[in-house]
CSV table of C-alpha atoms and ligand atoms in Angstrom, one decimal:
chain,number,residue,atom,x,y,z
A,1,UNK,CA,-5.1,-2.9,-16.5
A,2,UNK,CA,-4.9,-5.1,-13.5
A,3,UNK,CA,-8.3,-6.4,-12.3
A,4,UNK,CA,-7.7,-6.3,-8.6
A,5,UNK,CA,-5.6,-4.0,-6.4
A,6,UNK,CA,-2.0,-3.7,-7.7
A,7,UNK,CA,0.3,-5.9,-5.7
A,8,UNK,CA,3.9,-5.5,-4.7
A,9,UNK,CA,6.4,-8.3,-3.8
A,10,UNK,CA,9.3,-7.3,-1.6
A,11,UNK,CA,12.3,-9.6,-1.2
A,12,UNK,CA,14.0,-8.9,2.1
A,13,UNK,CA,16.8,-10.1,4.3
A,14,UNK,CA,17.3,-8.7,7.8
A,15,UNK,CA,17.5,-5.1,9.1
A,16,UNK,CA,17.8,-3.0,5.9
A,17,UNK,CA,15.1,-5.0,4.2
A,18,UNK,CA,12.8,-4.8,7.2
A,19,UNK,CA,13.0,-1.0,7.3
A,20,UNK,CA,11.9,-0.7,3.7
A,21,UNK,CA,9.2,-3.4,4.3
A,22,UNK,CA,7.9,-1.3,7.1
A,23,UNK,CA,7.8,1.8,4.9
A,24,UNK,CA,5.9,-0.2,2.2
A,25,UNK,CA,3.5,-1.6,4.8
A,26,UNK,CA,2.6,2.0,5.8
A,27,UNK,CA,1.5,3.0,2.3
A,28,UNK,CA,0.1,-0.3,1.0
A,29,UNK,CA,-2.9,-2.3,2.2
A,30,UNK,CA,-2.3,-5.8,3.5
A,31,UNK,CA,-3.7,-7.4,0.3
A,32,UNK,CA,-1.3,-5.3,-1.8
A,33,UNK,CA,2.0,-6.3,-0.2
A,34,UNK,CA,3.7,-9.6,0.1
A,35,UNK,CA,7.2,-9.8,1.8
A,36,UNK,CA,9.3,-12.8,1.1
A,37,UNK,CA,12.1,-13.2,3.6
A,38,UNK,CA,15.4,-15.0,3.2
A,39,UNK,CA,15.6,-18.2,5.3
A,40,UNK,CA,19.2,-19.2,4.5
A,41,UNK,CA,20.4,-17.6,7.8
A,42,UNK,CA,18.2,-20.0,9.7
A,43,UNK,CA,19.7,-22.6,11.9
A,44,UNK,CA,18.9,-25.1,14.7
A,45,UNK,CA,20.5,-23.9,17.9
A,46,UNK,CA,20.0,-25.5,21.3
A,47,UNK,CA,17.3,-27.6,19.7
A,48,UNK,CA,15.4,-24.5,18.6
A,49,UNK,CA,14.7,-23.6,15.0
A,50,UNK,CA,15.8,-20.0,14.6
A,51,UNK,CA,14.7,-17.8,11.6
A,52,UNK,CA,16.4,-14.4,12.0
A,53,UNK,CA,15.3,-12.6,8.9
A,54,UNK,CA,11.7,-13.7,9.2
A,55,UNK,CA,11.7,-12.6,12.9
A,56,UNK,CA,13.4,-9.3,12.1
A,57,UNK,CA,10.7,-8.4,9.5
A,58,UNK,CA,7.9,-9.7,11.7
A,59,UNK,CA,9.0,-7.8,14.8
A,60,UNK,CA,9.6,-4.7,12.7
A,61,UNK,CA,6.1,-4.8,11.1
A,62,UNK,CA,4.7,-5.4,14.6
A,63,UNK,CA,6.6,-2.3,15.9
A,64,UNK,CA,8.2,-4.6,18.5
A,65,UNK,CA,11.8,-4.7,17.1
A,66,UNK,CA,14.9,-3.8,19.1
A,67,UNK,CA,16.2,-0.8,17.2
A,68,UNK,CA,19.4,-0.7,19.2
A,69,UNK,CA,20.4,-4.3,18.5
A,70,UNK,CA,18.8,-4.4,15.0
A,71,UNK,CA,17.4,-7.9,15.9
A,72,UNK,CA,15.2,-9.4,18.5
A,73,UNK,CA,12.6,-7.6,20.6
A,74,UNK,CA,12.6,-4.2,22.3
A,75,UNK,CA,12.6,-4.1,26.1
A,76,UNK,CA,14.2,-7.5,26.3
A,77,UNK,CA,15.6,-9.2,29.4
A,78,UNK,CA,18.4,-11.9,29.4
A,79,UNK,CA,17.7,-14.2,32.4
A,80,UNK,CA,17.6,-17.2,30.2
A,81,UNK,CA,21.0,-16.4,28.7
A,82,UNK,CA,22.5,-15.8,32.1
A,83,UNK,CA,21.2,-19.2,33.4
A,84,UNK,CA,22.3,-20.9,30.2
A,85,UNK,CA,25.8,-19.5,30.5
A,86,UNK,CA,25.9,-20.6,34.2
A,87,UNK,CA,25.2,-24.1,33.0
A,88,UNK,CA,28.0,-23.9,30.4
A,89,UNK,CA,25.6,-23.6,27.5
A,90,UNK,CA,26.4,-21.9,24.2
A,91,UNK,CA,25.7,-18.3,25.0
A,92,UNK,CA,27.3,-16.7,21.9
A,93,UNK,CA,24.0,-16.4,20.1
A,94,UNK,CA,21.9,-14.2,22.4
A,95,UNK,CA,18.3,-15.2,22.9
A,96,UNK,CA,16.3,-12.7,24.9
A,97,UNK,CA,13.6,-14.0,27.3
A,98,UNK,CA,10.7,-12.7,25.2
A,99,UNK,CA,12.4,-13.6,21.8
A,100,UNK,CA,12.9,-17.1,23.2
A,101,UNK,CA,9.1,-17.6,23.1
A,102,UNK,CA,9.1,-17.1,19.4
A,103,UNK,CA,11.7,-19.8,18.9
A,104,UNK,CA,10.0,-22.2,21.2
A,105,UNK,CA,6.6,-21.7,19.5
A,106,UNK,CA,8.2,-22.1,16.0
A,107,UNK,CA,10.0,-25.2,17.0
A,108,UNK,CA,6.9,-26.6,18.7
A,109,UNK,CA,4.7,-25.9,15.7
A,110,UNK,CA,7.3,-27.4,13.3
A,111,UNK,CA,7.3,-30.5,15.5
A,112,UNK,CA,3.5,-30.7,15.0
A,113,UNK,CA,4.0,-30.8,11.3
A,114,UNK,CA,3.0,-27.1,10.6
A,115,UNK,CA,4.9,-25.6,7.6
A,116,UNK,CA,7.1,-22.6,8.1
A,117,UNK,CA,4.6,-20.6,6.0
A,118,UNK,CA,1.7,-21.6,8.2
A,119,UNK,CA,3.4,-21.0,11.5
A,120,UNK,CA,4.8,-17.7,10.3
A,121,UNK,CA,1.2,-16.6,9.4
A,122,UNK,CA,0.1,-17.7,12.9
A,123,UNK,CA,2.8,-15.8,14.6
A,124,UNK,CA,2.1,-12.7,12.5
A,125,UNK,CA,-1.6,-13.0,13.4
A,126,UNK,CA,-0.8,-13.2,17.1
A,127,UNK,CA,1.5,-10.1,16.8
A,128,UNK,CA,-1.0,-8.1,14.8
A,129,UNK,CA,1.0,-8.1,11.6
A,130,UNK,CA,-1.5,-7.8,8.8
A,131,UNK,CA,0.7,-7.7,5.7
A,132,UNK,CA,1.8,-10.9,4.2
A,133,UNK,CA,5.2,-12.3,5.3
A,134,UNK,CA,6.4,-15.5,3.9
A,135,UNK,CA,9.6,-17.6,4.1
A,136,UNK,CA,11.2,-18.0,0.7
A,137,UNK,CA,10.8,-21.8,1.1
A,138,UNK,CA,9.3,-24.2,3.6
A,139,UNK,CA,12.3,-26.5,3.3
A,140,UNK,CA,15.7,-25.5,4.8
A,141,UNK,CA,18.4,-23.8,2.9
A,142,UNK,CA,21.6,-23.0,4.7
A,143,UNK,CA,24.3,-20.4,3.7
A,144,UNK,CA,27.8,-21.6,4.3
A,145,UNK,CA,30.4,-18.9,4.3
A,146,UNK,CA,33.8,-20.0,2.8
A,147,UNK,CA,36.5,-18.2,4.7
A,148,UNK,CA,40.2,-18.2,5.1
A,149,UNK,CA,39.4,-20.2,8.3
A,150,UNK,CA,37.4,-22.8,6.4
A,151,UNK,CA,33.7,-23.2,5.9
A,152,UNK,CA,31.5,-21.6,8.5
A,153,UNK,CA,27.7,-22.0,8.9
A,154,UNK,CA,26.3,-18.5,8.5
A,155,UNK,CA,25.5,-17.7,12.2
A,156,UNK,CA,29.0,-18.9,13.2
A,157,UNK,CA,30.5,-16.5,10.7
A,158,UNK,CA,28.1,-13.6,11.4
A,159,UNK,CA,27.7,-13.8,15.2
A,160,UNK,CA,30.2,-16.2,16.8
A,161,UNK,CA,33.1,-14.9,14.8
A,162,UNK,CA,31.6,-11.4,14.3
A,163,UNK,CA,32.3,-11.5,10.5
A,164,UNK,CA,36.1,-11.3,11.1
A,165,UNK,CA,37.3,-14.2,8.9
A,166,UNK,CA,38.1,-13.1,5.4
A,167,UNK,CA,35.4,-14.3,3.0
A,168,UNK,CA,36.5,-16.2,-0.2
A,169,UNK,CA,33.0,-17.2,-1.2
A,170,UNK,CA,29.7,-18.7,0.0
A,171,UNK,CA,27.2,-21.4,-1.0
A,172,UNK,CA,23.7,-22.4,-0.2
A,173,UNK,CA,23.1,-25.9,0.9
A,174,UNK,CA,19.7,-27.6,0.4
A,175,UNK,CA,18.7,-25.9,-2.9
A,176,UNK,CA,18.1,-29.2,-4.6
A,177,UNK,CA,15.5,-30.2,-2.1
A,178,UNK,CA,14.0,-26.7,-1.4
A,179,UNK,CA,10.9,-25.6,-3.3
A,180,UNK,CA,10.2,-21.9,-3.7
A,181,UNK,CA,7.2,-21.0,-1.5
A,182,UNK,CA,4.1,-21.7,-3.6
A,183,UNK,CA,2.3,-18.3,-3.0
A,184,UNK,CA,5.5,-16.6,-4.0
A,185,UNK,CA,5.6,-18.4,-7.4
A,186,UNK,CA,1.9,-17.8,-7.8
A,187,UNK,CA,2.3,-14.1,-7.2
A,188,UNK,CA,5.0,-14.0,-9.9
A,189,UNK,CA,2.4,-15.2,-12.4
A,190,UNK,CA,-0.3,-12.9,-11.0
A,191,UNK,CA,-1.4,-10.3,-13.6
A,192,UNK,CA,-2.1,-7.9,-10.6
A,193,UNK,CA,1.6,-8.0,-9.6
A,194,UNK,CA,2.8,-4.5,-10.2
A,195,UNK,CA,6.5,-4.7,-9.2
A,196,UNK,CA,9.1,-6.7,-7.4
A,197,UNK,CA,11.3,-4.7,-5.0
A,198,UNK,CA,14.6,-6.2,-3.8
A,199,UNK,CA,15.2,-4.5,-0.5
A,200,UNK,CA,18.5,-3.1,0.6
A,201,UNK,CA,19.8,-6.3,2.1
A,202,UNK,CA,23.1,-8.1,1.5
A,203,UNK,CA,23.0,-9.2,-2.1
A,204,UNK,CA,25.2,-12.2,-1.6
A,205,UNK,CA,23.9,-13.9,1.6
A,206,UNK,CA,20.4,-12.4,2.0
A,207,UNK,CA,19.0,-11.9,-1.5
A,208,UNK,CA,21.0,-14.4,-3.5
A,209,UNK,CA,19.6,-17.4,-1.6
A,210,UNK,CA,16.1,-16.4,-2.7
A,211,UNK,CA,17.1,-15.9,-6.3
A,212,UNK,CA,18.9,-19.3,-6.3
A,213,UNK,CA,15.8,-21.3,-5.5
A,214,UNK,CA,14.8,-23.7,-8.2
A,215,UNK,CA,12.8,-21.8,-10.9
A,216,UNK,CA,12.8,-18.5,-9.1
A,217,UNK,CA,15.1,-16.5,-11.3
A,218,UNK,CA,13.3,-17.9,-14.4
A,219,UNK,CA,10.0,-16.9,-12.9
A,220,UNK,CA,11.3,-13.4,-12.2
A,221,UNK,CA,12.6,-13.0,-15.7
A,222,UNK,CA,9.3,-14.3,-17.2
A,223,UNK,CA,7.3,-11.9,-15.0
A,224,UNK,CA,6.1,-8.8,-16.9
A,225,UNK,CA,6.3,-6.7,-13.7
A,226,UNK,CA,9.4,-4.5,-13.3
A,227,UNK,CA,12.1,-5.6,-10.9
A,228,UNK,CA,13.9,-2.9,-8.9
A,229,UNK,CA,16.5,-3.1,-6.2
A,230,UNK,CA,17.7,-0.6,-3.6
A,231,UNK,CA,21.5,-0.6,-3.1
A,232,UNK,CA,22.6,-1.8,0.3
A,233,UNK,CA,26.0,-0.1,-0.3
A,234,UNK,CA,26.0,3.7,0.3
A,235,UNK,CA,29.2,5.6,-0.1
A,236,UNK,CA,31.3,2.5,-0.2
A,237,UNK,CA,29.8,1.2,3.0
A,238,UNK,CA,27.1,-1.2,4.1
A,239,UNK,CA,24.8,0.5,6.5
A,240,UNK,CA,24.6,-2.7,8.5
A,241,UNK,CA,26.4,-6.0,8.2
A,242,UNK,CA,29.4,-7.3,6.3
A,243,UNK,CA,28.4,-6.7,2.6
A,244,UNK,CA,31.1,-4.1,1.9
A,245,UNK,CA,33.8,-6.1,3.8
A,246,UNK,CA,32.7,-9.3,1.9
A,247,UNK,CA,33.0,-7.5,-1.4
A,248,UNK,CA,36.5,-6.2,-0.7
A,249,UNK,CA,37.5,-9.7,0.4
A,250,UNK,CA,36.0,-11.2,-2.8
A,251,UNK,CA,38.1,-8.7,-4.8
A,252,UNK,CA,35.0,-6.7,-5.8
A,253,UNK,CA,34.8,-2.9,-5.5
A,254,UNK,CA,32.5,-2.1,-2.6
A,255,UNK,CA,30.3,0.3,-4.6
A,256,UNK,CA,26.7,0.7,-5.5
A,257,UNK,CA,27.7,0.2,-9.2
A,258,UNK,CA,29.2,-3.2,-8.3
A,259,UNK,CA,25.9,-4.2,-6.7
A,260,UNK,CA,24.1,-3.1,-9.9
A,261,UNK,CA,26.5,-5.3,-11.9
A,262,UNK,CA,25.7,-8.2,-9.6
A,263,UNK,CA,22.0,-7.8,-10.3
A,264,UNK,CA,22.4,-6.9,-14.0
A,265,UNK,CA,20.1,-8.9,-16.3
A,266,UNK,CA,17.5,-9.1,-13.6
A,267,UNK,CA,16.8,-5.4,-12.8
A,268,UNK,CA,14.7,-2.9,-14.7
A,269,UNK,CA,15.7,-0.2,-12.1
A,270,UNK,CA,18.3,0.4,-9.4
A,271,UNK,CA,18.0,2.9,-6.6
A,272,UNK,CA,21.1,4.5,-5.2
A,273,UNK,CA,21.8,7.1,-2.6
A,274,UNK,CA,22.5,10.8,-3.3
A,275,UNK,CA,26.2,10.3,-2.3
A,276,UNK,CA,26.6,7.8,-5.1
A,277,UNK,CA,25.1,10.1,-7.8
A,278,UNK,CA,28.3,10.0,-9.8
A,279,UNK,CA,27.7,6.3,-10.5
A,280,UNK,CA,24.2,6.8,-12.0
A,281,UNK,CA,25.3,7.0,-15.7
A,282,UNK,CA,27.5,3.9,-15.4
A,283,UNK,CA,24.5,2.1,-13.8
A,284,UNK,CA,22.3,3.2,-16.6
A,285,UNK,CA,24.9,1.8,-18.9
A,286,UNK,CA,24.2,-1.6,-17.4
A,287,UNK,CA,20.7,-1.5,-19.0
A,288,UNK,CA,18.7,-0.4,-16.0
A,289,UNK,CA,17.1,2.8,-15.0
A,290,UNK,CA,18.7,4.5,-12.1
A,291,UNK,CA,16.9,6.5,-9.4
A,292,UNK,CA,19.1,8.7,-7.2
A,293,UNK,CA,17.5,9.6,-3.8
A,294,UNK,CA,18.0,9.5,-0.1
A,295,UNK,CA,18.1,5.8,0.7
A,296,UNK,CA,19.4,5.9,4.3
A,297,UNK,CA,16.4,5.2,6.5
A,298,UNK,CA,16.5,6.4,10.1
A,299,UNK,CA,13.0,7.6,10.8
A,300,UNK,CA,9.6,6.1,9.9
A,301,UNK,CA,9.2,9.1,7.6
A,302,UNK,CA,12.4,8.1,5.8
A,303,UNK,CA,11.0,4.6,5.3
A,304,UNK,CA,7.6,5.7,4.0
A,305,UNK,CA,9.1,8.4,1.8
A,306,UNK,CA,11.5,6.0,0.1
A,307,UNK,CA,8.7,3.4,-0.3
A,308,UNK,CA,6.5,6.1,-2.0
A,309,UNK,CA,9.4,7.1,-4.3
A,310,UNK,CA,9.9,3.4,-5.3
A,311,UNK,CA,6.3,3.0,-6.2
A,312,UNK,CA,6.5,6.1,-8.4
A,313,UNK,CA,9.7,4.9,-9.9
A,314,UNK,CA,8.2,1.6,-10.9
A,315,UNK,CA,5.1,3.2,-12.3
A,316,UNK,CA,7.1,5.4,-14.8
B,1,FO1,N1,23.1,-11.0,15.8
B,1,FO1,C1,24.2,-10.8,16.6
B,1,FO1,O1,25.1,-10.1,16.1
B,1,FO1,N2,24.4,-11.3,17.8
B,1,FO1,C2,23.4,-12.1,18.4
B,1,FO1,O2,23.6,-12.6,19.5
B,1,FO1,C3,22.2,-12.3,17.6
B,1,FO1,C4,21.2,-13.1,18.2
B,1,FO1,C5,20.0,-13.2,17.4
B,1,FO1,C6,18.9,-13.9,18.0
B,1,FO1,C7,17.7,-14.0,17.2
B,1,FO1,C8,17.6,-13.4,16.0
B,1,FO1,O3,16.5,-13.5,15.2
B,1,FO1,C9,18.7,-12.7,15.4
B,1,FO1,C10,19.9,-12.6,16.1
B,1,FO1,N3,21.0,-11.9,15.6
B,1,FO1,C11,22.1,-11.7,16.4
B,1,FO1,C12,21.0,-11.3,14.3
B,1,FO1,C13,21.1,-12.4,13.2
B,1,FO1,O4,22.3,-13.1,13.3
B,1,FO1,C14,21.1,-11.6,11.9
B,1,FO1,O5,19.9,-10.8,11.9
B,1,FO1,C15,20.8,-12.3,10.6
B,1,FO1,O6,21.1,-13.6,10.6
B,1,FO1,C16,21.5,-11.5,9.5
B,1,FO1,O7,20.6,-10.7,8.9
């Protein structure tokens, strides 16, 4: 039996992951939940270091997130962007006036030699976020999307080109130099770790970068705690972002089952939506338990209900 409080590790990308992270944060104490965010979407833009998935999770846990946009801060103003545009600056990546302060602070703290982990902890403290939020690594990893228009840095693909180019593949640059965040690796060896939850984020460009870090996948496989994932594909569609479109362009069926296949070997359990119930037996055939439930999260109640169901699922 675990000595201390049971701990949960959640691996998250952007919006979908942040919703489940919020649900988990409402039912777990701060010392029971650690959220590891993907940083392979990060880039330096206008001289500012921007970490979208860290910020989406941080703002969501702080209750400050812009639910209409799915990123950035609620109640935002855009004077900086207007002035930047008037000067001929790159205004394709929209930085709200309040959000801008986060990027300036992060860039400033990095220039002072603070690690991404330390400064994330500082920003979370200032925003009143008590649950642990960590970058997957303190060193940069960058997703490059290989498309029929050539290789695109992730934000160029996702924002500047609005995910239009057809995706042929993707790769993560910087993996040789990047170390998995130390607390993350320590938690994977912690006997109090009860489960690892892979949130409903894009498996290819939000979760895969975390799993690709040196030694991470081996640490996950060596960890006695069960690993479960929530499908980001519901009824053949991604609830947000290009996952389904990427799958079709990479000649993969855009189904929950295909996501299960992608994670096969790693998962003890896979969580799919009611509308994909007919895929449950095939998923079980992949050697993982399958939980069928409502996985679409609109309200806070949806998020906490799903979080509770996952904790029950891993405790079976
Ligand atoms: N996504 C967009 O589609 N358009 C934007 O202009 C945009 C700006 C932006 C600024 C800060 C930030 O943290 C995220 C932002 N995002 C924007 C979302 C971002 O591209 C995605 O959240 C992730 O990279 C994918 O999960």
